[in-house]
Amino acid sequence: MQPTHRPVISATGLFTPEESISNEELVASFNTYVERFNARNAEAIAAGEIEPLEPSSVEFIEKASGIKARHVIAKAPVLDPEIMAPRWAERANDELSILAEIGVKAAREALERAGRDAADVDAVLCAASNMQRPYPAMAIEIQQALGIEGFGFDMNVACSSATFGIQTAADYIRAGNARSVLVVSPEITSGHLNWRDRDSHFIFGDVATAVLVEDAAMAPTQHWDILGTRLKTVFSNNIRNNFGFLNRAHPETADRPDKLFVQQGRKVFKEVVPMVSQMILDEAERLEIDPQGLRRLWLHQANTGMNRLIAHRVLGHEANEDESPTVLDTYGNTSSAGSIIAFHLHSDDLAPGDTGLICSFGAGYSAGTVFVRRIG
Ligand code: COA
């Protein structure tokens, strides 16, 4: 095979955990926790020493975010008001770790859909918001489980990890350093979500996605040309997680809520919408693509209101579900996997020649665009 150095998306894969939590179930558990907390602390609350906790509401969650349910790997402990965190048995070092396991499931589907033999893949990037451990890299464990030679490494750009991974993979192909690269995004966000925080307890869900980026010369007949990729980062503290290996230097604060996901949702909304809309329009202009002619936008899935505004600015009119599909109603925010789930579930019906956009945005701030065209 003579490489063309033109990167394409050959196939995608998705792993969805079986269990799902509805807003009703989530709010019932949260409100029980609130009642118990307020009862346990009744004296201190009456003395004005601590603030009582406020209950959550299904109506608020649906109206503010568009989320109706989220998949999780372990439902019972998350809903147990005395636990409110995921729980499973710790695995031995010679067993496949849980983050790698769900990544492998998504990756296998992508390989199968492309008709690709693992032996023909050159590299694995594990691109996700949270790695299970610092090392050995999750990507190398996934690589080994799939029987891939070559190399693998982890990369974390929060909600934009997958699009940053796609550009990195595309650049390997453009440079001729690889012909077939798997970008795997296992997101066990239930582990970083503070299920006791009313402002954010409804946001995230667990999932894994995979994207197979390849040289056009080896791609299956039906694939997606990558017309252009663009990345952007702007530092912001409005989405932050202070968990890390240096927490042990100040053990007295190791369990504080800032060691989990924390955000200023309003500010994120206000600042990210104009940043991302402009970035998409600038990149479309550079690629000489008419944004109003885009057949479909597969946007990051954090908030339906944000997506409505971004899609409107890009397409020049109110987008319908067909033009900008929503998956966060059933998946919640799955961090970097969101736009890839939307692409995976809502791209088969497009016609050859149709052009669309995969776009991520989130913590960092970070944003990534991948313009694609259906071939075959
Ligand atoms: N149930 C009931 N009321 C709640 C609540 C809950 N679970 N959580 C917050 N509220 C209250 C707040 O206390 C506030 O009350 P106040 O007006 O009396 O102060 C009110 O509802 C509005 O809260 P606010 O946080 O301003 O809501 P919002 O409309 O901004 O929606 C988000 C919150 C998180 C859904 C929204 O800001 C968002 O999605 N932003 C974008 C986030 C994003 O994209 N992040 C990227 C992460 S990767």
Short mmCIF file of C-alpha atoms in Angstrom, two decimals, residues 9-17 73 96-116 121 124-128 142-143 145-146 148 162 181-188 206-213 331 336-337 340-341 344:
data_model
loop_
_atom_site.label_atom_id
_atom_site.label_comp_id
_atom_site.label_asym_id
_atom_site.label_seq_id
_atom_site.Cartn_x
_atom_site.Cartn_y
_atom_site.Cartn_z
CA ILE A 9 -12.10 8.24 9.93
CA SER A 10 -12.56 4.57 9.01
CA ALA A 11 -15.00 3.68 11.79
CA THR A 12 -16.12 4.42 15.34
CA GLY A 13 -17.10 2.24 18.30
CA LEU A 14 -19.23 2.77 21.39
CA PHE A 15 -19.57 0.97 24.71
CA THR A 16 -22.60 1.92 26.82
CA PRO A 17 -22.86 0.57 30.39
CA ILE A 73 -21.02 1.35 35.64
CA LEU A 96 -7.46 -5.89 32.80
CA SER A 97 -8.21 -2.63 34.61
CA ILE A 98 -11.75 -1.30 34.39
CA LEU A 99 -10.92 1.83 32.35
CA ALA A 100 -8.98 -0.30 29.84
CA GLU A 101 -11.81 -2.86 29.76
CA ILE A 102 -14.46 -0.42 28.57
CA GLY A 103 -11.97 1.20 26.16
CA VAL A 104 -11.23 -2.22 24.65
CA LYS A 105 -14.97 -2.88 24.15
CA ALA A 106 -15.43 0.38 22.20
CA ALA A 107 -12.19 -0.20 20.27
CA ARG A 108 -13.22 -3.73 19.24
CA GLU A 109 -16.41 -2.36 17.73
CA ALA A 110 -14.50 0.28 15.75
CA LEU A 111 -12.05 -2.35 14.42
CA GLU A 112 -14.91 -4.68 13.52
CA ARG A 113 -16.87 -1.96 11.70
CA ALA A 114 -13.76 -1.06 9.70
CA GLY A 115 -13.02 -4.73 8.99
CA ARG A 116 -9.59 -4.03 10.46
CA VAL A 121 -3.03 -0.81 13.68
CA VAL A 124 -3.30 3.59 20.35
CA LEU A 125 -4.03 6.93 21.99
CA CYS A 126 -6.05 6.82 25.20
CA ALA A 127 -7.59 10.29 25.17
CA ALA A 128 -9.83 10.95 28.18
CA ILE A 142 -5.46 -1.32 25.77
CA GLN A 143 -2.88 -1.87 23.01
CA ALA A 145 -5.34 -6.36 25.21
CA LEU A 146 -6.15 -5.80 21.52
CA ILE A 148 -1.63 -4.23 18.57
CA ALA A 162 -11.09 12.92 21.75
CA VAL A 181 -4.29 4.94 14.80
CA LEU A 182 -6.97 4.10 17.36
CA VAL A 183 -8.18 6.96 19.54
CA VAL A 184 -9.92 5.46 22.59
CA SER A 185 -11.89 7.58 25.08
CA PRO A 186 -13.02 5.63 28.15
CA GLU A 187 -14.83 8.08 30.42
CA ILE A 188 -15.73 6.81 33.90
CA ASP A 206 -20.03 6.74 32.03
CA VAL A 207 -19.25 5.49 28.51
CA ALA A 208 -16.37 4.64 26.15
CA THR A 209 -15.86 5.55 22.50
CA ALA A 210 -13.23 4.73 19.90
CA VAL A 211 -12.30 6.37 16.59
CA LEU A 212 -10.12 4.63 14.01
CA VAL A 213 -8.12 7.26 12.08
CA TYR A 331 -26.15 9.78 28.28
CA SER A 336 -14.69 13.85 25.64
CA ALA A 337 -16.91 11.00 24.41
CA ILE A 340 -18.18 10.99 19.32
CA ILE A 341 -21.33 9.24 20.65
CA HIS A 344 -21.44 7.24 16.09
#
